[in-house]
Short mmCIF file of C-alpha atoms and ligand atoms in Angstrom, two decimals:
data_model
loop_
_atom_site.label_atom_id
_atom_site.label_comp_id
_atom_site.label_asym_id
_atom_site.label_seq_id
_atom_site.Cartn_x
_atom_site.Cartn_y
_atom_site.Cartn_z
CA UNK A 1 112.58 17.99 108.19
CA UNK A 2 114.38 19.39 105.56
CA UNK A 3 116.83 22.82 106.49
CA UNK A 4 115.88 25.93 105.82
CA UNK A 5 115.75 26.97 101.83
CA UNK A 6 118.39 29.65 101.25
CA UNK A 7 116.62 33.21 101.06
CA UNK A 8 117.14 35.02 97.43
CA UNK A 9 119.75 37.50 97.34
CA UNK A 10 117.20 40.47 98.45
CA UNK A 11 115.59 38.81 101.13
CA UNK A 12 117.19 39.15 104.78
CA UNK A 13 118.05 36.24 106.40
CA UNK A 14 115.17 35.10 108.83
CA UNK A 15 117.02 35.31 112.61
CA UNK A 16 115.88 33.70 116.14
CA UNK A 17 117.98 34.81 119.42
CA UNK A 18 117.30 32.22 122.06
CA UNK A 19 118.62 33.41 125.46
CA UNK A 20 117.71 37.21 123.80
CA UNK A 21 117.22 38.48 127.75
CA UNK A 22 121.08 37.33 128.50
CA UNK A 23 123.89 39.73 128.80
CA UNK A 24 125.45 37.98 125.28
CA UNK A 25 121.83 37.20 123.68
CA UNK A 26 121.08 41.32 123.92
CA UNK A 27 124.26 41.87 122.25
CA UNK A 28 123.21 39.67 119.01
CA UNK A 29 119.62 41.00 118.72
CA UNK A 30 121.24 44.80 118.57
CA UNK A 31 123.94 42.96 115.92
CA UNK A 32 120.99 40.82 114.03
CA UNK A 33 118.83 44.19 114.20
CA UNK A 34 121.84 46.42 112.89
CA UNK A 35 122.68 44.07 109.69
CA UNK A 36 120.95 44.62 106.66
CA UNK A 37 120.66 41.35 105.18
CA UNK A 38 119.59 39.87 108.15
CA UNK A 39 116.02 39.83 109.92
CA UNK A 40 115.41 39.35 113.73
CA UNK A 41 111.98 37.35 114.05
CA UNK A 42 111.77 36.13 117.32
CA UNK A 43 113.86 36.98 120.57
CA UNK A 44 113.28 33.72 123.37
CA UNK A 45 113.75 33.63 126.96
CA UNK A 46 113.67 30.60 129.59
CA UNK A 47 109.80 29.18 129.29
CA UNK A 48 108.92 30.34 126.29
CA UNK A 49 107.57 27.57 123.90
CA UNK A 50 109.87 27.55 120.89
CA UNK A 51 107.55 26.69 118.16
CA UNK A 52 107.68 30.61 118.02
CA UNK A 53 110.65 30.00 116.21
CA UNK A 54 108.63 27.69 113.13
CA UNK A 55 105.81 30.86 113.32
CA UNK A 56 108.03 33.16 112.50
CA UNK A 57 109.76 31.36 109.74
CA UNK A 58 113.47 31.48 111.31
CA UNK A 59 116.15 30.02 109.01
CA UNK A 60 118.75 30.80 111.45
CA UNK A 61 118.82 30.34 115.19
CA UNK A 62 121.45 31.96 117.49
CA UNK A 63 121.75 29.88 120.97
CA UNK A 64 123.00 31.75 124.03
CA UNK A 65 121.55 30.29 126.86
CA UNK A 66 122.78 27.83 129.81
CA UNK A 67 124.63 25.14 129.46
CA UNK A 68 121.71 22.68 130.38
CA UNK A 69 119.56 23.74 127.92
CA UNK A 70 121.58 24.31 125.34
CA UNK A 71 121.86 20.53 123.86
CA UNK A 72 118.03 20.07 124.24
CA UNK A 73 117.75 23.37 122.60
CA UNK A 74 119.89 22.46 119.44
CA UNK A 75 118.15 18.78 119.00
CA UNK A 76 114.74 20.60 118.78
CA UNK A 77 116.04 22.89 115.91
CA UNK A 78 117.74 20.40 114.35
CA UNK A 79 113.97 18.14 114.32
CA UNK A 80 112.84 21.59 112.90
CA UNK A 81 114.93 21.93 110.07
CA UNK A 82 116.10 24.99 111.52
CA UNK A 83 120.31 25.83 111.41
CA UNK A 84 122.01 26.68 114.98
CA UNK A 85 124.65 29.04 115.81
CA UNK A 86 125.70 28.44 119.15
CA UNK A 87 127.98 29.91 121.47
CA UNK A 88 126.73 28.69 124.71
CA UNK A 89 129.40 26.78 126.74
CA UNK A 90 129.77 23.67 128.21
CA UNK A 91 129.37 21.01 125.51
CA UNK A 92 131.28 17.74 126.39
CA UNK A 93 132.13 15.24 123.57
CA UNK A 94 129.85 12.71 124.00
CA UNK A 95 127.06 15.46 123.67
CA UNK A 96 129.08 16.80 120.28
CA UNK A 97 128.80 13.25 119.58
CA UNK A 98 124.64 12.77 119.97
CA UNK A 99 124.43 16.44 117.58
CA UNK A 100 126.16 14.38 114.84
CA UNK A 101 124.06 11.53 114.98
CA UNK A 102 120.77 13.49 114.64
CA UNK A 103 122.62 15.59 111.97
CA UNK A 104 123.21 12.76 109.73
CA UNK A 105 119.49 11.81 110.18
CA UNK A 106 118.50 15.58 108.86
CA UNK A 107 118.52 16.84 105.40
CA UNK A 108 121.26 19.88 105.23
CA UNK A 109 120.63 20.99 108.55
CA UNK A 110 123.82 23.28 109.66
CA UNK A 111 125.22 23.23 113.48
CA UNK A 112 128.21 25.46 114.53
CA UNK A 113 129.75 25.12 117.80
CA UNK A 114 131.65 28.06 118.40
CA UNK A 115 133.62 28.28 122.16
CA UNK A 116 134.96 31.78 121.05
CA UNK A 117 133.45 34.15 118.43
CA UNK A 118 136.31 36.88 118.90
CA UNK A 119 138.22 36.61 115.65
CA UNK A 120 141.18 37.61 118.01
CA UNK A 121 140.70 34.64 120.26
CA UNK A 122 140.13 32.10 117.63
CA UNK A 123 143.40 33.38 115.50
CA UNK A 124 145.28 32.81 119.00
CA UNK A 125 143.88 29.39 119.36
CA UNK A 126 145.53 28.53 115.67
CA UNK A 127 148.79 30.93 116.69
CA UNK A 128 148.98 28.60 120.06
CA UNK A 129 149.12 25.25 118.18
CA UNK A 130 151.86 26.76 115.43
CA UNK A 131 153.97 27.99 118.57
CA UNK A 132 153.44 24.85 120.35
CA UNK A 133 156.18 22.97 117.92
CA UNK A 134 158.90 25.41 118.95
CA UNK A 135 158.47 25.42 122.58
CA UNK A 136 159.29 23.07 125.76
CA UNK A 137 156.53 24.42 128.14
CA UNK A 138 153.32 26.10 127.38
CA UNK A 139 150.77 27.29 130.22
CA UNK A 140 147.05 28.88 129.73
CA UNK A 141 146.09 31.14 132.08
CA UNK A 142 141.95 32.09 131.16
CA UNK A 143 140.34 35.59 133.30
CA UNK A 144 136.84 35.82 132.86
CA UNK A 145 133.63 37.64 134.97
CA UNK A 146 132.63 36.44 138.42
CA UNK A 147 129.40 35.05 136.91
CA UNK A 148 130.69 32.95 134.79
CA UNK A 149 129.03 29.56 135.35
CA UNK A 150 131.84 26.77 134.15
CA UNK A 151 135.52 26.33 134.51
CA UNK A 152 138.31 26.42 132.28
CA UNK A 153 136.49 28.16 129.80
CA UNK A 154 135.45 26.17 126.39
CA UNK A 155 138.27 28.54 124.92
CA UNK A 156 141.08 27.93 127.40
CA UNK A 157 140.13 23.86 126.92
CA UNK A 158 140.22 24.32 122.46
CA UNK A 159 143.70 26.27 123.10
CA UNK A 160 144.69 23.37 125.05
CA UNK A 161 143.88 20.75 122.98
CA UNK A 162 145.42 22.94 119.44
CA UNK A 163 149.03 22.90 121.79
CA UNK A 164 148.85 19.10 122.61
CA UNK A 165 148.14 18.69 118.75
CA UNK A 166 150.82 21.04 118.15
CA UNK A 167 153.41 19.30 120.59
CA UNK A 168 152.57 16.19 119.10
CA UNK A 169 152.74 16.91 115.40
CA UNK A 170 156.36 18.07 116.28
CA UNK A 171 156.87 14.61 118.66
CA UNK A 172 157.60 16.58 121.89
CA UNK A 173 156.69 14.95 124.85
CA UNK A 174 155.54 15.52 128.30
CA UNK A 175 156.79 19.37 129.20
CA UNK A 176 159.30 20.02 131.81
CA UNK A 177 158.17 20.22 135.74
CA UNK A 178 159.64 18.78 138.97
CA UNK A 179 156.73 19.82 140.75
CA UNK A 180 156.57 17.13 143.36
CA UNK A 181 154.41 18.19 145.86
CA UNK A 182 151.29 20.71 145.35
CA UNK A 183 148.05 19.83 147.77
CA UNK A 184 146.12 22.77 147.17
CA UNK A 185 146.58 22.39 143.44
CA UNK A 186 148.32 25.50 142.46
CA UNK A 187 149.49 23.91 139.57
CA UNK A 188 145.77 24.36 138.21
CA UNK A 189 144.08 21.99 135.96
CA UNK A 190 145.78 19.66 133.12
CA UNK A 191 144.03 19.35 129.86
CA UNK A 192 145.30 17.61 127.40
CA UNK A 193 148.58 17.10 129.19
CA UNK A 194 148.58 21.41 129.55
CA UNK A 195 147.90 23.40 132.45
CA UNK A 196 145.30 25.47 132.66
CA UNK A 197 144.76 27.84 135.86
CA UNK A 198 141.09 29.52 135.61
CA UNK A 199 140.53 33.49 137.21
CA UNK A 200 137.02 34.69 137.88
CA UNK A 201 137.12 38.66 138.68
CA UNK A 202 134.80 41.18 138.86
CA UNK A 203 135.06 43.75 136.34
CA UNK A 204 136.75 41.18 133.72
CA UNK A 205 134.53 39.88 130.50
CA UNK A 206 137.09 36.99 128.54
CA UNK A 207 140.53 37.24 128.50
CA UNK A 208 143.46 34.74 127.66
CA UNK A 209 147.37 34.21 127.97
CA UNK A 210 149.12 31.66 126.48
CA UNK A 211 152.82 31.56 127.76
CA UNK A 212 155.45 29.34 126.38
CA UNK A 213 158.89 28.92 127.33
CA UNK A 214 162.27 27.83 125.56
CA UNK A 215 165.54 28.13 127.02
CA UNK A 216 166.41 31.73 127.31
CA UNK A 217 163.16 33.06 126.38
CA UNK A 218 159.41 33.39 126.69
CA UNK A 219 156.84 33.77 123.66
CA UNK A 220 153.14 35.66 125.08
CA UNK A 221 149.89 35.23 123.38
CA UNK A 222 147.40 37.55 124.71
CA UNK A 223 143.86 37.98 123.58
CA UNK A 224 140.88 40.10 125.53
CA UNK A 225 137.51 40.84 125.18
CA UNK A 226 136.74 44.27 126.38
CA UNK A 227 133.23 44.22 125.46
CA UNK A 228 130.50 41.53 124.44
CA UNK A 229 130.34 43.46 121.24
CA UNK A 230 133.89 41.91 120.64
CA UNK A 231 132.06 38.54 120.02
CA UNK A 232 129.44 40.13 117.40
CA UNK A 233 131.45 40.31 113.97
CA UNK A 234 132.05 36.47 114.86
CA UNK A 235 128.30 35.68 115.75
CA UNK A 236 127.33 37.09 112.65
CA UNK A 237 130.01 35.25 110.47
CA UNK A 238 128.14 32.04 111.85
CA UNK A 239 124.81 33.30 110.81
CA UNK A 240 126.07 34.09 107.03
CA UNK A 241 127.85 30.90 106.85
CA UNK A 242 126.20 28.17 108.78
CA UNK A 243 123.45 27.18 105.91
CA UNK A 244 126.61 26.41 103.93
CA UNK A 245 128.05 24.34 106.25
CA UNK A 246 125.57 21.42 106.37
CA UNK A 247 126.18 18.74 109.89
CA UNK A 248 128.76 19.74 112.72
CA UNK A 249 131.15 21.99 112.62
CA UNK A 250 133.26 22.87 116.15
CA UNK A 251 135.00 25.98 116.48
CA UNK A 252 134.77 29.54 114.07
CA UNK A 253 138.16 28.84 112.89
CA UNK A 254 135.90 26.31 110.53
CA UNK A 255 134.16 29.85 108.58
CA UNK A 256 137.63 31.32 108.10
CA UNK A 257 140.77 30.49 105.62
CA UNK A 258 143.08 29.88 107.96
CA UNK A 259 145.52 27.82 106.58
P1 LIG B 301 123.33 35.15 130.71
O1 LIG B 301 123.42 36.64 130.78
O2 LIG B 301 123.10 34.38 131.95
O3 LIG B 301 122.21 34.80 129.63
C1 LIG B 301 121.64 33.54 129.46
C2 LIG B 301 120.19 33.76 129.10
O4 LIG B 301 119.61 32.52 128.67
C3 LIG B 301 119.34 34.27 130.28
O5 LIG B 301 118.55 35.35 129.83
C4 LIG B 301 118.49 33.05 130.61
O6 LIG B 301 117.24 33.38 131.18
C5 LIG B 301 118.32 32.45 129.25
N1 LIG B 301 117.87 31.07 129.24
C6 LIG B 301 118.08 30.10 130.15
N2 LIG B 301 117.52 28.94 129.75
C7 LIG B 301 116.93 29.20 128.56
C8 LIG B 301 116.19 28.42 127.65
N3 LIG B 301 115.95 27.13 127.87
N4 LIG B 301 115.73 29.00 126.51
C9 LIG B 301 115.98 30.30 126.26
N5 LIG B 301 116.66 31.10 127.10
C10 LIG B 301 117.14 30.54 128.23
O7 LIG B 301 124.68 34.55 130.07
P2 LIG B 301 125.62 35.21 128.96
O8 LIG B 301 126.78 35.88 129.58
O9 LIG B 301 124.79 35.94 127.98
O10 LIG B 301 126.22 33.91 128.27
C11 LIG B 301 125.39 32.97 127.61
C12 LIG B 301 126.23 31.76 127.19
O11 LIG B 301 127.17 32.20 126.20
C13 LIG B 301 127.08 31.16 128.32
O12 LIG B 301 127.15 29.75 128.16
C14 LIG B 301 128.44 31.79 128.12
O13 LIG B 301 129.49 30.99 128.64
C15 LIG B 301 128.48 31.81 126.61
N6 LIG B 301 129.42 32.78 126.01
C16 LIG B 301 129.96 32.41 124.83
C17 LIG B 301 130.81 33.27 124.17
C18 LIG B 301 131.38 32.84 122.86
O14 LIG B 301 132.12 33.62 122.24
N7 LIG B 301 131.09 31.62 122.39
C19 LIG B 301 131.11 34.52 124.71
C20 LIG B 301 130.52 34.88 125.92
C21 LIG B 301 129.66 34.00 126.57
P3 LIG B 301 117.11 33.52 132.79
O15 LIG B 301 117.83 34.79 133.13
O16 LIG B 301 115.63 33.59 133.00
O17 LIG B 301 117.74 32.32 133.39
#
């Protein structure tokens, strides 16, 4: 099915919140309702039948639901002709990997995959892989909510990934560690050859610190989400932009000029 024509310049852009019950879908109807060139036209929970989505003539749909519905979700608007904005965790490769299949079967059809939406979080995730070059060690240590469901975080695993590019554009190898012997793992997880050590507390929402060390001295990234209305400005940067951003595109950072 073809995407969704691009509204004239007076019309509001038509908006779907799937997961609208959820402590981050609430958040982006209040956004969605408080923009003026944009429309909310359907708000879905778990059950409901999505073709409420094609009755109300949504251009846009925000996903930010579960992680195991997330990919079936997307697929269906994709079939629909319908653009996604999604900011629900827990997308491996191989599943990034099935989206761009079906996206080069569909005619314009826009996906964004965004782990972060905080324009603070994504900036550190591009900071991190500049500072990478420059520094022998680098450590992420991710704090989020006792209810969150998946761990690292899809932001602490990005950050990650932007320092091992970042080590390897400058040609550094594996970091210093004489860690020998560590059976409870205290070390935390290693991805992308960076550790990665994972808090849940109550009373948190998202926070992350990226350390790195040189001899002599330590550089601090430090980004935190206060508030779900922290990820809102980004949410609706995906809505505005995703219908001109036709197939895949993985992180916010892909929106924004950064360089
Ligand atoms: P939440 O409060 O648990 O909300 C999820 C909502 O989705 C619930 O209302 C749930 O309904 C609903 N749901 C479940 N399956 C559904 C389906 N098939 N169709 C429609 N709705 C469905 O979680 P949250 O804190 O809002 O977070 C939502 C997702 O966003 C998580 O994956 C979280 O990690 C992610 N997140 C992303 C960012 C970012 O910046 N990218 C920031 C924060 C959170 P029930 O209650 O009936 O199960």
């Amino acid at each position: 099915m073809n995407a969704s024509s691009s509204p004239s310049p007076s019309s509001p852009r038509r908006v779907a919140v799937l997961g609208a019950s959820g402590r981050m879908g609430t958040a982006a109807c209040r956004a969605v309702e408080k923009a003026e060139d944009l429309e909310l036209v359907a708000r879905i929970g778990r059950g409901d039948d999505l073709s409420a989505l094609t009755e109300a003539g949504a251009e846009v749909a925000i996903d930010l639901t579960v992680p195991s519905a997330t990919a079936d979700n997307v697929h269906w608007l994709i079939d629909h002709g319908i653009h996604a904005v999604v900011g629900t965790t827990g997308w491996t490769e191989e599943a990034l990997q099935e989206l761009r299949t079906r996206l080069a079967a569909a005619d314009g059809v826009g996906v964004l995959i965004a782990p972060n939406f905080a324009i603070g979080a994504v900036l550190a995730m591009r900071f991190a892989e500049i500072a990478a070059r420059y520094y022998d060690s680098a450590e992420i240590i991710e704090m989020h909510h006792e209810k969150k469901l998946d761990a690292p975080s899809g932001t602490a695993r990005h950050t990650a990934a932007a320092i091992a590019r970042g080590r390897a554009a400058a040609g550094l190898g594996a970091m210093p560690d004489a860690t020998e012997h560590d059976p409870d793992g205290a070390r935390g997880a290693v991805v992308d050859g960076v550790h990665v050590h994972a808090v849940r507390q109550r009373g948190l929402v998202a926070h992350e610190v990226v350390q790195f060390g040189g001899v002599g001295e330590q550089f601090v990234l430090r980004h935190d989400s206060f508030d779900r209305i922290s990820f809102m400005p980004g949410v609706l940067l995906g809505v505005r932009e995703v219908a001109a951003h036709p197939g895949l595109t993985v992180g916010l950072d892909g929106y924004m000029d950064l360089g």
